[in-house]
Amino acid sequence: PALDRKASAVFLDLDGTIAEIVARPDEVGPDALLTSILERLCVTMEGRVAVLTGRLLEDADRILEGRIASVAAVHGLVRRMPDGFVAKYPGSPKLVEAKRLLLAFAHAQYGLVIEDKGLSMALHYRQVPQAERAVRAATERIARASGLTVQAGSMVSEVRTPGPDKGDSLKEFLNVTPFAGRMPVMVGDDLTDEHAFGAAEEMGGYGILVGRPRHTAARYRLASVAEVRSWLAAGARI
């Protein structure tokens, strides 16, 4: 359905949803078209736009050129509220040893990309998809031994501090102005977005899956990043 500008609050994943996925996370940069759409959407929605991402807060700001005030980063472990206040979940001391083990594993596997997010560490295997089984087994084993959590995603497996997820972040934003009292619409592409899809439904809204059909808590689907941008632009009346 068309975006209801007055009744809704929009929650967006970043990679694979409003920005194309590339081989290395650090290769994603600002995009003039995306910045323009988000800028106009924030005006039209009176600030009721939030980004829920697995990236670091600073990295999200770099890509979005600082246009989005409300951001949940590292899958919800870091959250910047509409008033600018940043809440950061305390990191587990067990992450130090877990990161050491993950680094050793990654260095022994050609083609893996390591992303240290402070509160978590991700192993990207997009360049070596045949390593999926080994990566997932290693991250599960290391997380289990350390009392940490595994965050599975598209071509990535991440060991993170236990704590809030994207669904928790969506609900937290809905407790404050300007999101309070509005219908949440969550747009995302990955397994990491399923908590937020479920939370949106629970709070009277709905989710939109981006990409190929799969089992999901989202009610609707858009086929690509380009379709998401067109849908958002229509909602922003661009």
PDB file of C-alpha atoms in Angstrom:
ATOM      1  CA  PRO A   1       0.000   0.000   0.000  1.00  0.00           C
ATOM      2  CA  ALA A   2       0.977   3.625  -0.410  1.00  0.00           C
ATOM      3  CA  LEU A   3       2.661   5.167   2.595  1.00  0.00           C
ATOM      4  CA  ASP A   4       0.177   6.887   4.898  1.00  0.00           C
ATOM      5  CA  ARG A   5       2.097  10.081   5.631  1.00  0.00           C
ATOM      6  CA  LYS A   6      -0.084  11.191   8.536  1.00  0.00           C
ATOM      7  CA  ALA A   7      -0.713   7.930  10.369  1.00  0.00           C
ATOM      8  CA  SER A   8       2.620   6.153   9.914  1.00  0.00           C
ATOM      9  CA  ALA A   9       6.133   6.092  11.286  1.00  0.00           C
ATOM     10  CA  VAL A  10       8.770   4.608   8.960  1.00  0.00           C
ATOM     11  CA  PHE A  11      11.596   2.326  10.086  1.00  0.00           C
ATOM     12  CA  LEU A  12      14.264   1.411   7.548  1.00  0.00           C
ATOM     13  CA  ASP A  13      17.075  -1.093   7.423  1.00  0.00           C
ATOM     14  CA  LEU A  14      20.108   0.243   5.551  1.00  0.00           C
ATOM     15  CA  ASP A  15      22.103  -2.336   3.547  1.00  0.00           C
ATOM     16  CA  GLY A  16      19.989  -4.225   1.038  1.00  0.00           C
ATOM     17  CA  THR A  17      17.002  -1.981   1.723  1.00  0.00           C
ATOM     18  CA  ILE A  18      17.835   1.637   0.922  1.00  0.00           C
ATOM     19  CA  ALA A  19      21.469   1.025  -0.121  1.00  0.00           C
ATOM     20  CA  GLU A  20      22.730  -1.724  -2.401  1.00  0.00           C
ATOM     21  CA  ILE A  21      24.824  -4.500  -0.862  1.00  0.00           C
ATOM     22  CA  VAL A  22      28.443  -4.603  -2.057  1.00  0.00           C
ATOM     23  CA  ALA A  23      31.336  -6.995  -1.499  1.00  0.00           C
ATOM     24  CA  ARG A  24      32.818  -5.042   1.405  1.00  0.00           C
ATOM     25  CA  PRO A  25      30.710  -3.030   3.911  1.00  0.00           C
ATOM     26  CA  ASP A  26      33.172  -0.112   3.887  1.00  0.00           C
ATOM     27  CA  GLU A  27      32.630   0.374   0.138  1.00  0.00           C
ATOM     28  CA  VAL A  28      29.098   1.701   0.689  1.00  0.00           C
ATOM     29  CA  GLY A  29      29.101   5.494   0.667  1.00  0.00           C
ATOM     30  CA  PRO A  30      26.761   8.490   0.481  1.00  0.00           C
ATOM     31  CA  ASP A  31      24.338   8.577  -2.424  1.00  0.00           C
ATOM     32  CA  ALA A  32      22.885  11.889  -3.583  1.00  0.00           C
ATOM     33  CA  LEU A  33      19.564  10.341  -4.648  1.00  0.00           C
ATOM     34  CA  LEU A  34      19.097   8.510  -1.346  1.00  0.00           C
ATOM     35  CA  THR A  35      20.024  11.593   0.648  1.00  0.00           C
ATOM     36  CA  SER A  36      17.488  13.658  -1.291  1.00  0.00           C
ATOM     37  CA  ILE A  37      14.708  11.121  -0.741  1.00  0.00           C
ATOM     38  CA  LEU A  38      15.407  10.796   2.978  1.00  0.00           C
ATOM     39  CA  GLU A  39      15.659  14.537   3.449  1.00  0.00           C
ATOM     40  CA  ARG A  40      12.263  15.104   1.853  1.00  0.00           C
ATOM     41  CA  LEU A  41      10.719  12.090   3.607  1.00  0.00           C
ATOM     42  CA  CYS A  42      11.766  13.427   7.020  1.00  0.00           C
ATOM     43  CA  VAL A  43      10.083  16.734   6.242  1.00  0.00           C
ATOM     44  CA  THR A  44       6.905  15.086   4.943  1.00  0.00           C
ATOM     45  CA  MET A  45       6.744  12.662   7.892  1.00  0.00           C
ATOM     46  CA  GLU A  46       7.584  15.401  10.419  1.00  0.00           C
ATOM     47  CA  GLY A  47      10.641  13.485  11.617  1.00  0.00           C
ATOM     48  CA  ARG A  48       8.964  10.072  11.930  1.00  0.00           C
ATOM     49  CA  VAL A  49      11.750   8.237  10.103  1.00  0.00           C
ATOM     50  CA  ALA A  50      14.276   5.962  11.819  1.00  0.00           C
ATOM     51  CA  VAL A  51      17.026   3.701  10.524  1.00  0.00           C
ATOM     52  CA  LEU A  52      17.590   0.338  12.227  1.00  0.00           C
ATOM     53  CA  THR A  53      20.935  -1.078  11.111  1.00  0.00           C
ATOM     54  CA  GLY A  54      23.657  -3.500  12.040  1.00  0.00           C
ATOM     55  CA  ARG A  55      26.270  -0.858  11.249  1.00  0.00           C
ATOM     56  CA  LEU A  56      28.042   1.410  13.690  1.00  0.00           C
ATOM     57  CA  LEU A  57      26.269   4.687  14.388  1.00  0.00           C
ATOM     58  CA  GLU A  58      29.144   6.690  12.895  1.00  0.00           C
ATOM     59  CA  ASP A  59      29.098   4.552   9.769  1.00  0.00           C
ATOM     60  CA  ALA A  60      25.354   4.982   9.323  1.00  0.00           C
ATOM     61  CA  ASP A  61      25.740   8.750   9.671  1.00  0.00           C
ATOM     62  CA  ARG A  62      28.499   8.728   7.058  1.00  0.00           C
ATOM     63  CA  ILE A  63      26.354   6.885   4.508  1.00  0.00           C
ATOM     64  CA  LEU A  64      23.178   8.837   5.279  1.00  0.00           C
ATOM     65  CA  GLU A  65      25.056  12.148   5.451  1.00  0.00           C
ATOM     66  CA  GLY A  66      23.609  12.815   8.885  1.00  0.00           C
ATOM     67  CA  ARG A  67      20.063  13.241   7.570  1.00  0.00           C
ATOM     68  CA  ILE A  68      18.432  10.763   9.979  1.00  0.00           C
ATOM     69  CA  ALA A  69      18.266  11.815  13.624  1.00  0.00           C
ATOM     70  CA  SER A  70      16.815   8.557  14.998  1.00  0.00           C
ATOM     71  CA  VAL A  71      19.120   5.574  14.470  1.00  0.00           C
ATOM     72  CA  ALA A  72      19.426   2.172  16.127  1.00  0.00           C
ATOM     73  CA  ALA A  73      22.909   0.843  15.358  1.00  0.00           C
ATOM     74  CA  VAL A  74      24.660  -2.500  15.936  1.00  0.00           C
ATOM     75  CA  HIS A  75      21.244  -4.200  15.702  1.00  0.00           C
ATOM     76  CA  GLY A  76      19.870  -2.137  18.600  1.00  0.00           C
ATOM     77  CA  LEU A  77      22.803  -2.177  21.030  1.00  0.00           C
ATOM     78  CA  VAL A  78      23.363   1.527  20.316  1.00  0.00           C
ATOM     79  CA  ARG A  79      20.389   3.843  19.972  1.00  0.00           C
ATOM     80  CA  ARG A  80      20.238   7.569  19.206  1.00  0.00           C
ATOM     81  CA  MET A  81      16.871   9.021  20.138  1.00  0.00           C
ATOM     82  CA  PRO A  82      15.127  11.883  18.296  1.00  0.00           C
ATOM     83  CA  ASP A  83      16.433  14.399  20.853  1.00  0.00           C
ATOM     84  CA  GLY A  84      20.030  13.333  20.139  1.00  0.00           C
ATOM     85  CA  PHE A  85      20.549  11.302  23.315  1.00  0.00           C
ATOM     86  CA  VAL A  86      22.669   8.192  22.616  1.00  0.00           C
ATOM     87  CA  ALA A  87      22.108   5.069  24.705  1.00  0.00           C
ATOM     88  CA  LYS A  88      24.757   2.356  24.473  1.00  0.00           C
ATOM     89  CA  TYR A  89      24.303  -1.129  25.847  1.00  0.00           C
ATOM     90  CA  PRO A  90      27.292  -2.215  27.980  1.00  0.00           C
ATOM     91  CA  GLY A  91      29.632  -4.581  26.175  1.00  0.00           C
ATOM     92  CA  SER A  92      30.337  -8.041  27.532  1.00  0.00           C
ATOM     93  CA  PRO A  93      33.894  -8.521  28.866  1.00  0.00           C
ATOM     94  CA  LYS A  94      33.804 -11.927  27.187  1.00  0.00           C
ATOM     95  CA  LEU A  95      33.924 -10.209  23.787  1.00  0.00           C
ATOM     96  CA  VAL A  96      37.702  -9.750  24.054  1.00  0.00           C
ATOM     97  CA  GLU A  97      38.437 -13.475  23.971  1.00  0.00           C
ATOM     98  CA  ALA A  98      35.666 -14.147  21.449  1.00  0.00           C
ATOM     99  CA  LYS A  99      37.131 -11.552  19.082  1.00  0.00           C
ATOM    100  CA  ARG A 100      40.580 -13.110  19.415  1.00  0.00           C
ATOM    101  CA  LEU A 101      39.187 -16.484  18.403  1.00  0.00           C
ATOM    102  CA  LEU A 102      37.170 -14.999  15.529  1.00  0.00           C
ATOM    103  CA  LEU A 103      40.233 -13.173  14.198  1.00  0.00           C
ATOM    104  CA  ALA A 104      42.278 -16.357  14.302  1.00  0.00           C
ATOM    105  CA  PHE A 105      39.541 -18.230  12.443  1.00  0.00           C
ATOM    106  CA  ALA A 106      39.126 -15.465   9.839  1.00  0.00           C
ATOM    107  CA  HIS A 107      42.854 -15.257   9.145  1.00  0.00           C
ATOM    108  CA  ALA A 108      42.904 -18.996   8.443  1.00  0.00           C
ATOM    109  CA  GLN A 109      40.052 -18.704   5.893  1.00  0.00           C
ATOM    110  CA  TYR A 110      40.784 -16.926   2.610  1.00  0.00           C
ATOM    111  CA  GLY A 111      38.329 -14.225   1.544  1.00  0.00           C
ATOM    112  CA  LEU A 112      36.546 -13.519   4.821  1.00  0.00           C
ATOM    113  CA  VAL A 113      35.983  -9.864   5.716  1.00  0.00           C
ATOM    114  CA  ILE A 114      36.165  -8.929   9.400  1.00  0.00           C
ATOM    115  CA  GLU A 115      34.034  -6.087  10.780  1.00  0.00           C
ATOM    116  CA  ASP A 116      34.707  -5.114  14.398  1.00  0.00           C
ATOM    117  CA  LYS A 117      31.804  -3.047  15.756  1.00  0.00           C
ATOM    118  CA  GLY A 118      33.010  -2.758  19.319  1.00  0.00           C
ATOM    119  CA  LEU A 119      29.970  -4.480  20.831  1.00  0.00           C
ATOM    120  CA  SER A 120      30.164  -7.251  18.254  1.00  0.00           C
ATOM    121  CA  MET A 121      32.320  -8.754  15.524  1.00  0.00           C
ATOM    122  CA  ALA A 122      30.981  -9.841  12.146  1.00  0.00           C
ATOM    123  CA  LEU A 123      32.474 -12.266   9.638  1.00  0.00           C
ATOM    124  CA  HIS A 124      31.338 -11.535   6.081  1.00  0.00           C
ATOM    125  CA  TYR A 125      31.685 -14.382   3.591  1.00  0.00           C
ATOM    126  CA  ARG A 126      30.083 -12.771   0.524  1.00  0.00           C
ATOM    127  CA  GLN A 127      33.324 -13.245  -1.417  1.00  0.00           C
ATOM    128  CA  VAL A 128      33.587 -16.919  -0.401  1.00  0.00           C
ATOM    129  CA  PRO A 129      30.016 -18.266  -0.147  1.00  0.00           C
ATOM    130  CA  GLN A 130      31.380 -21.814   0.094  1.00  0.00           C
ATOM    131  CA  ALA A 131      32.641 -20.919   3.580  1.00  0.00           C
ATOM    132  CA  GLU A 132      29.115 -20.416   4.947  1.00  0.00           C
ATOM    133  CA  ARG A 133      28.893 -23.677   6.863  1.00  0.00           C
ATOM    134  CA  ALA A 134      32.330 -23.232   8.452  1.00  0.00           C
ATOM    135  CA  VAL A 135      31.653 -19.595   9.395  1.00  0.00           C
ATOM    136  CA  ARG A 136      28.283 -20.328  10.953  1.00  0.00           C
ATOM    137  CA  ALA A 137      29.665 -23.301  12.885  1.00  0.00           C
ATOM    138  CA  ALA A 138      32.614 -21.274  14.177  1.00  0.00           C
ATOM    139  CA  THR A 139      30.532 -18.290  15.281  1.00  0.00           C
ATOM    140  CA  GLU A 140      27.984 -20.554  16.984  1.00  0.00           C
ATOM    141  CA  ARG A 141      30.758 -22.432  18.799  1.00  0.00           C
ATOM    142  CA  ILE A 142      32.564 -19.282  19.927  1.00  0.00           C
ATOM    143  CA  ALA A 143      29.377 -17.537  21.014  1.00  0.00           C
ATOM    144  CA  ARG A 144      28.174 -20.556  22.963  1.00  0.00           C
ATOM    145  CA  ALA A 145      31.498 -20.898  24.773  1.00  0.00           C
ATOM    146  CA  SER A 146      31.531 -17.182  25.633  1.00  0.00           C
ATOM    147  CA  GLY A 147      27.887 -16.742  26.636  1.00  0.00           C
ATOM    148  CA  LEU A 148      27.364 -14.348  23.733  1.00  0.00           C
ATOM    149  CA  THR A 149      24.760 -14.188  20.953  1.00  0.00           C
ATOM    150  CA  VAL A 150      24.976 -15.003  17.244  1.00  0.00           C
ATOM    151  CA  GLN A 151      23.281 -12.617  14.814  1.00  0.00           C
ATOM    152  CA  ALA A 152      22.858 -14.395  11.488  1.00  0.00           C
ATOM    153  CA  GLY A 153      22.416 -12.354   8.329  1.00  0.00           C
ATOM    154  CA  SER A 154      22.750 -12.464   4.575  1.00  0.00           C
ATOM    155  CA  MET A 155      26.298 -13.731   3.875  1.00  0.00           C
ATOM    156  CA  VAL A 156      27.389 -12.725   7.379  1.00  0.00           C
ATOM    157  CA  SER A 157      27.478 -14.210  10.865  1.00  0.00           C
ATOM    158  CA  GLU A 158      28.074 -11.972  13.859  1.00  0.00           C
ATOM    159  CA  VAL A 159      28.957 -12.624  17.481  1.00  0.00           C
ATOM    160  CA  ARG A 160      27.488  -9.884  19.632  1.00  0.00           C
ATOM    161  CA  THR A 161      26.787  -8.785  23.164  1.00  0.00           C
ATOM    162  CA  PRO A 162      23.388 -10.116  24.301  1.00  0.00           C
ATOM    163  CA  GLY A 163      20.865  -7.298  24.465  1.00  0.00           C
ATOM    164  CA  PRO A 164      18.215  -5.345  22.550  1.00  0.00           C
ATOM    165  CA  ASP A 165      17.442  -6.163  18.919  1.00  0.00           C
ATOM    166  CA  LYS A 166      15.823  -4.162  16.124  1.00  0.00           C
ATOM    167  CA  GLY A 167      12.345  -5.040  17.367  1.00  0.00           C
ATOM    168  CA  ASP A 168      13.126  -3.645  20.809  1.00  0.00           C
ATOM    169  CA  SER A 169      14.452  -0.480  19.167  1.00  0.00           C
ATOM    170  CA  LEU A 170      11.305  -0.024  17.082  1.00  0.00           C
ATOM    171  CA  LYS A 171       9.155  -0.284  20.212  1.00  0.00           C
ATOM    172  CA  GLU A 172      11.397   2.153  22.102  1.00  0.00           C
ATOM    173  CA  PHE A 173      11.100   4.761  19.357  1.00  0.00           C
ATOM    174  CA  LEU A 174       7.301   4.371  19.411  1.00  0.00           C
ATOM    175  CA  ASN A 175       7.354   5.495  23.052  1.00  0.00           C
ATOM    176  CA  VAL A 176       8.662   8.961  22.251  1.00  0.00           C
ATOM    177  CA  THR A 177       7.787  12.019  20.174  1.00  0.00           C
ATOM    178  CA  PRO A 178       7.389  12.209  17.171  1.00  0.00           C
ATOM    179  CA  PHE A 179       6.826   8.443  16.755  1.00  0.00           C
ATOM    180  CA  ALA A 180       4.350   7.902  19.598  1.00  0.00           C
ATOM    181  CA  GLY A 181       0.826   7.031  18.544  1.00  0.00           C
ATOM    182  CA  ARG A 182       1.723   6.286  14.916  1.00  0.00           C
ATOM    183  CA  MET A 183       1.498   3.059  12.923  1.00  0.00           C
ATOM    184  CA  PRO A 184       4.952   1.483  12.458  1.00  0.00           C
ATOM    185  CA  VAL A 185       6.033   0.442   8.972  1.00  0.00           C
ATOM    186  CA  MET A 186       9.268  -1.559   8.927  1.00  0.00           C
ATOM    187  CA  VAL A 187      11.182  -2.077   5.672  1.00  0.00           C
ATOM    188  CA  GLY A 188      14.072  -4.557   5.584  1.00  0.00           C
ATOM    189  CA  ASP A 189      15.678  -7.362   3.650  1.00  0.00           C
ATOM    190  CA  ASP A 190      17.561  -9.567   6.073  1.00  0.00           C
ATOM    191  CA  LEU A 191      17.008 -12.105   8.836  1.00  0.00           C
ATOM    192  CA  THR A 192      18.170  -9.382  11.218  1.00  0.00           C
ATOM    193  CA  ASP A 193      14.981  -7.463  10.381  1.00  0.00           C
ATOM    194  CA  GLU A 194      12.568 -10.214  11.398  1.00  0.00           C
ATOM    195  CA  HIS A 195      12.392  -9.024  15.030  1.00  0.00           C
ATOM    196  CA  ALA A 196      11.371  -5.593  13.767  1.00  0.00           C
ATOM    197  CA  PHE A 197       8.791  -7.035  11.349  1.00  0.00           C
ATOM    198  CA  GLY A 198       7.235  -8.891  14.268  1.00  0.00           C
ATOM    199  CA  ALA A 199       7.326  -5.815  16.487  1.00  0.00           C
ATOM    200  CA  ALA A 200       5.667  -3.690  13.795  1.00  0.00           C
ATOM    201  CA  GLU A 201       2.794  -6.191  13.517  1.00  0.00           C
ATOM    202  CA  GLU A 202       2.496  -6.371  17.298  1.00  0.00           C
ATOM    203  CA  MET A 203       2.261  -2.582  17.506  1.00  0.00           C
ATOM    204  CA  GLY A 204      -0.481  -2.331  14.882  1.00  0.00           C
ATOM    205  CA  GLY A 205       1.632  -1.816  11.775  1.00  0.00           C
ATOM    206  CA  TYR A 206       3.303  -4.050   9.226  1.00  0.00           C
ATOM    207  CA  GLY A 207       6.586  -5.080   7.660  1.00  0.00           C
ATOM    208  CA  ILE A 208       7.805  -4.920   4.060  1.00  0.00           C
ATOM    209  CA  LEU A 209      10.350  -7.506   2.936  1.00  0.00           C
ATOM    210  CA  VAL A 210      12.851  -6.378   0.294  1.00  0.00           C
ATOM    211  CA  GLY A 211      14.127  -8.916  -2.233  1.00  0.00           C
ATOM    212  CA  ARG A 212      13.151 -12.459  -3.071  1.00  0.00           C
ATOM    213  CA  PRO A 213      10.157 -14.126  -1.406  1.00  0.00           C
ATOM    214  CA  ARG A 214      10.937 -16.194   1.689  1.00  0.00           C
ATOM    215  CA  HIS A 215       9.301 -17.157   4.956  1.00  0.00           C
ATOM    216  CA  THR A 216       8.952 -13.895   6.870  1.00  0.00           C
ATOM    217  CA  ALA A 217       6.920 -11.965   9.431  1.00  0.00           C
ATOM    218  CA  ALA A 218       6.571  -9.122   6.896  1.00  0.00           C
ATOM    219  CA  ARG A 219       3.152  -8.665   5.330  1.00  0.00           C
ATOM    220  CA  TYR A 220       4.228  -7.098   2.031  1.00  0.00           C
ATOM    221  CA  ARG A 221       7.218  -7.201  -0.310  1.00  0.00           C
ATOM    222  CA  LEU A 222       9.213  -4.940  -2.615  1.00  0.00           C
ATOM    223  CA  ALA A 223      11.590  -6.570  -5.080  1.00  0.00           C
ATOM    224  CA  SER A 224      14.650  -4.337  -4.845  1.00  0.00           C
ATOM    225  CA  VAL A 225      16.397  -1.310  -3.375  1.00  0.00           C
ATOM    226  CA  ALA A 226      15.238   0.672  -6.411  1.00  0.00           C
ATOM    227  CA  GLU A 227      11.599  -0.222  -5.659  1.00  0.00           C
ATOM    228  CA  VAL A 228      12.028   0.814  -2.010  1.00  0.00           C
ATOM    229  CA  ARG A 229      13.422   4.171  -3.065  1.00  0.00           C
ATOM    230  CA  SER A 230      10.551   4.706  -5.516  1.00  0.00           C
ATOM    231  CA  TRP A 231       8.005   3.800  -2.822  1.00  0.00           C
ATOM    232  CA  LEU A 232       9.610   6.191  -0.346  1.00  0.00           C
ATOM    233  CA  ALA A 233       9.847   8.949  -2.951  1.00  0.00           C
ATOM    234  CA  ALA A 234       6.137   8.569  -3.705  1.00  0.00           C
ATOM    235  CA  GLY A 235       5.404   8.799   0.010  1.00  0.00           C
ATOM    236  CA  ALA A 236       7.527  11.925   0.257  1.00  0.00           C
ATOM    237  CA  ARG A 237       5.821  13.340  -2.871  1.00  0.00           C
ATOM    238  CA  ILE A 238       9.071  13.675  -4.778  1.00  0.00           C
TER     239      ILE A 238
END
